[in-house]
Coordinates of C-alpha atoms in Angstrom, one line a residue:
X141 CA -23.1 16.5 1.4
X142 CA -24.3 12.8 0.9
X143 CA -21.7 12.2 -2.3
X144 CA -18.6 15.0 -1.2
X145 CA -16.0 14.5 -4.8
X146 CA -14.1 11.8 -4.3
X147 CA -10.4 12.2 -6.3
X148 CA -7.7 10.0 -7.3
X149 CA -5.2 9.1 -8.3
X150 CA -3.3 8.1 -10.9
X151 CA 0.4 7.6 -10.8
X152 CA 2.2 5.3 -14.2
X153 CA 5.2 4.7 -15.5
X154 CA 5.6 3.2 -19.0
X155 CA 1.2 0.9 -18.0
X156 CA 0.0 1.9 -21.3
X157 CA -1.2 -1.6 -22.4
X158 CA -2.6 -1.5 -18.6
X159 CA -3.8 1.9 -18.0
X160 CA -7.0 2.5 -20.1
X161 CA -8.1 -0.3 -19.1
X162 CA -7.6 0.8 -14.9
X163 CA -8.7 5.0 -15.8
X164 CA -12.7 2.9 -17.3
X165 CA -13.2 0.6 -14.5
X166 CA -13.0 3.9 -11.9
X167 CA -15.1 6.2 -14.4
X168 CA -17.3 3.4 -14.0
X169 CA -18.1 3.4 -11.5
X170 CA -21.5 3.2 -9.6
X171 CA -20.6 6.6 -8.0
X172 CA -20.4 9.3 -9.7
X173 CA -18.5 12.1 -8.2
X174 CA -14.7 11.6 -9.3
X175 CA -12.4 13.2 -10.4
X176 CA -9.3 10.9 -11.5
X177 CA -5.8 12.9 -12.2
X178 CA -3.6 9.9 -13.8
X179 CA 0.2 11.4 -13.6
X180 CA 2.6 10.4 -16.3
X181 CA 5.8 10.2 -14.4
X182 CA 7.9 10.0 -17.5
X183 CA 6.4 7.3 -20.5
X184 CA 8.8 6.5 -22.8
X185 CA 5.6 3.9 -24.0
X186 CA 2.5 4.5 -25.9
X187 CA 1.0 6.0 -22.3
X188 CA -0.1 9.3 -24.1
X189 CA -1.1 7.3 -26.8
X190 CA -3.2 5.2 -26.0
X191 CA -5.5 7.3 -23.0
X192 CA -5.8 10.3 -25.5
X193 CA -9.6 9.4 -26.9
X194 CA -10.5 9.3 -22.9
X195 CA -9.6 12.9 -22.4
X196 CA -13.0 13.4 -23.5
X197 CA -14.1 12.6 -20.1
X198 CA -14.6 15.7 -18.7
X199 CA -13.8 13.7 -15.4
X200 CA -10.4 12.5 -16.4
X201 CA -6.8 14.6 -15.9
X202 CA -3.4 14.3 -16.6
X203 CA -0.5 15.4 -16.1
X204 CA 2.9 14.4 -17.4
X205 CA 5.8 15.4 -15.7
X206 CA 9.7 14.3 -16.0
X207 CA 10.5 11.3 -14.8
X208 CA 10.8 11.3 -10.4
X209 CA 9.8 8.5 -9.2
X210 CA 6.5 7.0 -7.8
X211 CA 6.9 9.3 -4.6
X212 CA 6.6 12.3 -6.3
X213 CA 3.8 11.7 -9.0
X214 CA 1.4 10.5 -6.3
X215 CA 2.3 13.6 -4.7
X216 CA 1.8 16.0 -7.5
X217 CA -1.8 13.7 -8.4
X218 CA -2.1 14.7 -4.4
X219 CA -1.2 18.4 -4.8
X220 CA -4.4 18.4 -7.7
X221 CA -6.3 17.3 -5.7
X222 CA -10.2 18.5 -5.3
X223 CA -11.8 16.3 -3.7
X224 CA -13.2 16.5 -0.2
X225 CA -11.8 12.2 -0.5
X226 CA -9.2 11.1 -2.1
X227 CA -8.7 6.8 -3.8
X228 CA -6.1 5.2 -4.9
X229 CA -4.9 2.9 -8.3
X230 CA -1.7 1.9 -9.9
X231 CA -1.6 1.8 -13.6
X232 CA -1.7 -2.2 -13.4
X233 CA -4.8 -2.3 -12.1
X234 CA -8.7 -2.2 -11.8
X235 CA -11.1 -1.7 -9.2
X236 CA -14.2 -2.7 -8.5
X237 CA -17.4 -0.5 -10.0
X238 CA -18.9 -0.3 -6.4
X239 CA -15.8 0.3 -4.9
X240 CA -16.6 4.1 -3.8
X241 CA -20.0 2.7 -3.5
X242 CA -19.4 0.6 -0.7
X243 CA -16.5 2.9 1.3
X244 CA -17.4 5.9 1.2
X245 CA -20.5 5.9 3.5
X246 CA -18.5 4.2 6.4
X247 CA -16.5 7.4 6.4
X248 CA -19.7 8.3 8.7
X249 CA -17.7 9.3 12.2
X250 CA -15.2 12.4 11.4
X251 CA -12.1 10.7 13.9
X252 CA -12.1 7.8 10.8
X253 CA -9.8 9.0 8.1
X254 CA -8.9 6.2 6.1
X255 CA -11.2 2.4 4.8
X256 CA -8.9 0.2 2.9
X257 CA -11.2 -3.2 1.7
X258 CA -9.9 -6.9 0.7
X259 CA -8.7 -7.2 -2.8
X260 CA -8.9 -10.0 -5.1
X261 CA -6.2 -10.7 -8.2
X262 CA -5.3 -11.5 -11.8
X263 CA -2.8 -12.2 -14.0
X264 CA -0.8 -9.8 -17.1
X265 CA -3.7 -11.6 -19.2
X266 CA -6.8 -10.7 -16.6
X267 CA -6.8 -14.1 -15.2
X268 CA -7.9 -14.5 -12.6
X269 CA -7.6 -16.7 -9.2
X270 CA -8.0 -17.2 -6.0
X271 CA -5.2 -15.7 -2.7
X272 CA -5.9 -16.4 0.4
X273 CA -4.7 -12.5 2.0
X274 CA -1.1 -12.3 3.2
X275 CA -2.1 -10.9 7.3
X276 CA -5.3 -9.9 8.8
X277 CA -7.3 -6.9 8.9
X278 CA -7.9 -4.2 11.6
X279 CA -10.0 -1.3 12.5
X280 CA -10.3 1.0 14.6
X281 CA -6.9 2.5 16.5
X282 CA -4.0 0.2 14.8
X283 CA -0.4 1.8 14.6
X284 CA 0.7 -0.7 16.8
X285 CA -1.1 -3.7 15.2
X286 CA 0.5 -0.7 11.8
X287 CA 4.0 -2.0 13.4
X288 CA 3.8 -6.0 13.8
X289 CA 2.6 -5.8 9.0
X290 CA 1.9 -3.6 6.4
X291 CA -2.1 -5.3 6.9
X292 CA -3.2 -2.1 5.0
X293 CA -3.8 -2.8 0.4
X294 CA -2.3 0.3 -1.4
X295 CA -5.0 0.7 -3.9
X296 CA -8.2 -0.3 -1.8
X297 CA -7.7 2.9 0.2
X298 CA -10.0 6.0 0.9
X299 CA -8.5 8.7 2.9
X300 CA -10.2 12.0 4.4
X301 CA -8.1 14.3 2.5
X302 CA -7.3 16.7 6.1
X303 CA -5.3 13.3 6.6
X304 CA -2.8 14.9 4.3
X305 CA -3.8 18.7 5.2
X306 CA -2.8 17.8 8.6
X307 CA 0.0 14.4 8.7
X308 CA 1.4 14.8 5.4
X309 CA 2.1 13.3 2.1
X310 CA 4.2 10.1 1.2
X311 CA 8.2 10.4 1.6
X312 CA 10.1 11.2 -1.6
X313 CA 12.6 9.5 0.7
X314 CA 11.4 6.5 0.4
X315 CA 11.2 4.5 -3.2
X316 CA 9.1 1.3 -1.1
X317 CA 7.5 1.0 1.5
X318 CA 5.6 4.7 0.7
X319 CA 1.8 3.1 2.1
X320 CA 3.9 1.9 5.4
X321 CA 5.0 5.3 6.3
X322 CA 1.6 7.2 5.6
X323 CA -0.4 4.5 7.1
X324 CA 1.9 4.6 10.5
X325 CA 1.8 8.4 10.8
X326 CA -2.2 8.5 9.5
X327 CA -3.4 5.8 12.5
X328 CA -1.3 8.1 15.6
X329 CA -4.0 10.2 14.4
X330 CA -7.2 8.5 13.3
X331 CA -9.0 5.1 13.0
X332 CA -9.0 3.0 9.9
X333 CA -12.2 1.0 8.8
X334 CA -12.0 -2.1 6.4
X335 CA -15.1 -3.1 4.7
X336 CA -14.5 -7.0 3.6
X337 CA -15.7 -7.0 0.4
X338 CA -12.3 -7.2 -2.9
X339 CA -12.4 -3.8 -3.8
X340 CA -10.0 -3.7 -6.1
X341 CA -7.6 -5.8 -8.2
X342 CA -4.5 -6.7 -8.1
X343 CA -2.5 -7.5 -10.8
X344 CA 0.0 -9.6 -10.4
X345 CA 2.8 -9.8 -13.2
X346 CA 6.2 -10.5 -13.0
X347 CA 9.4 -7.9 -12.8
X348 CA 7.2 -5.5 -10.8
X349 CA 9.0 -3.4 -8.2
X350 CA 6.6 -5.3 -5.3
X351 CA 8.7 -7.9 -6.2
X352 CA 12.0 -7.0 -5.4
X353 CA 12.5 -9.0 -1.7
X354 CA 15.5 -7.1 -0.7
X355 CA 14.7 -3.3 -1.1
X356 CA 11.0 -4.0 0.3
X357 CA 13.4 -5.5 3.6
X358 CA 16.1 -1.9 3.2
X359 CA 13.3 0.6 2.8
X360 CA 11.1 -0.8 5.5
X361 CA 14.0 -1.0 8.9
X362 CA 14.8 2.8 7.2
X363 CA 10.9 3.1 8.0
X364 CA 10.6 2.1 10.9
X365 CA 13.6 3.3 12.0
X366 CA 12.9 6.5 11.2
X367 CA 8.8 6.6 13.0
X368 CA 10.4 5.1 16.3
X369 CA 12.7 8.3 16.5
X370 CA 10.2 10.7 15.4
X371 CA 7.3 8.6 17.5
X372 CA 8.8 6.3 19.6
X373 CA 7.6 7.8 22.8
X374 CA 3.8 7.8 21.5
X375 CA 4.1 3.8 21.9
X376 CA 4.4 1.4 24.5
X377 CA 8.4 0.1 23.7
X378 CA 7.0 -3.3 23.9
X379 CA 5.2 -2.6 20.6
X380 CA 8.2 -1.3 19.4
X381 CA 11.0 -3.8 20.6
X382 CA 8.3 -6.6 18.6
X383 CA 8.0 -4.5 15.8
X384 CA 11.6 -5.0 15.4
X385 CA 11.3 -8.4 16.1
X386 CA 9.2 -9.8 13.2
X387 CA 11.0 -7.1 11.6
X388 CA 14.3 -9.2 11.4
X389 CA 12.5 -12.5 11.7
X390 CA 10.5 -12.3 8.7
X391 CA 13.8 -10.3 6.8
X392 CA 15.3 -13.7 7.9
X393 CA 12.4 -16.0 6.6
X394 CA 12.2 -13.9 3.0
X395 CA 15.8 -13.6 2.2
X396 CA 15.6 -18.0 2.8
X397 CA 12.7 -17.8 0.9
X398 CA 13.4 -15.3 -1.9
X399 CA 17.6 -16.9 -2.6
X400 CA 18.0 -20.5 -0.6
X401 CA 20.8 -19.0 1.5
X402 CA 21.4 -19.7 5.8
X403 CA 24.1 -17.2 6.8
X404 CA 22.3 -13.8 6.3
X405 CA 18.5 -15.7 7.3
X406 CA 20.2 -17.2 10.0
X407 CA 21.5 -14.0 11.6
X408 CA 18.7 -12.6 10.8
X409 CA 16.3 -14.8 13.2
X410 CA 18.1 -14.7 15.7
X411 CA 18.8 -11.5 16.2
X412 CA 15.4 -11.2 16.1
X413 CA 14.5 -13.5 18.8
X414 CA 17.1 -12.3 20.9
X415 CA 15.3 -9.2 20.9
X416 CA 12.0 -11.0 22.1
X417 CA 12.5 -14.6 23.2
X418 CA 9.4 -15.4 23.4
X419 CA 8.6 -15.4 19.9
X420 CA 6.7 -18.9 18.3
X421 CA 6.9 -17.8 15.2
X422 CA 11.1 -17.0 15.7
X423 CA 11.3 -19.9 16.9
X424 CA 9.4 -21.2 14.8
X425 CA 11.0 -19.8 11.1
X426 CA 14.6 -21.1 13.9
X427 CA 13.2 -24.8 12.5
X428 CA 12.4 -24.7 9.2
X429 CA 15.8 -23.2 8.9
X430 CA 17.6 -25.5 9.6
X431 CA 15.1 -28.2 8.7
X432 CA 15.2 -26.3 4.7
X433 CA 12.2 -25.8 4.3
X434 CA 11.1 -22.2 4.6

């Protein structure tokens, strides 16, 4: 099919203020063959009231469930997708109108499982601003690069439904980092392609879950540990070791910056260097920590 059906999953909790704007940005796509599945994860705000007038569009489906957390909400959405391709949007974010028009044609080979893109940023008042991408973006077989950094901005990704059928849905044992776990598993069997255009608009505002630095690293360690246990034999030992070293150093840097502490970040950075003594990143982090420049 030239224009296959794309299913878009929005799992939302108490995003009534922003959700209609997110939905409308998807319905306004220049690519028209799509459906939008909104999973309301037990919201207690005005979510239902605000989107009910939008349900006159036959492409929009609204499902309210008890509050079960984002992994189960996303999986509920995935279970209802009818499309050959699946995309995501968080309830407080937006799509550029040409997102699918740019990304769907890149699925031009059966081995391409994920197409992702660059992002732009807005604040809670819809004000746009520039921000340097934090990571290098990679294409092809990217497991080793993903082990070091999750360089795929979640909401930018479009995936083949076959990825889910072959390699599973979100792991609902994790509250955070569920996209990194998903990409790691998919990377074993599928190629990733990068669209350099900014097709996704990420909203940054105070209090959102992604600001919980300690929680992010707690789950990242769990994800890496489980991935190594299940799939480590498929990956070069050097890549696994490098990933662990980077994880410890990155946590040390992040916690030193977030909490302005010294002892625990020092332990993490030293641990990382001991695992990979040639790590320039680790030695630079150690010097910066002692100079209080992190």
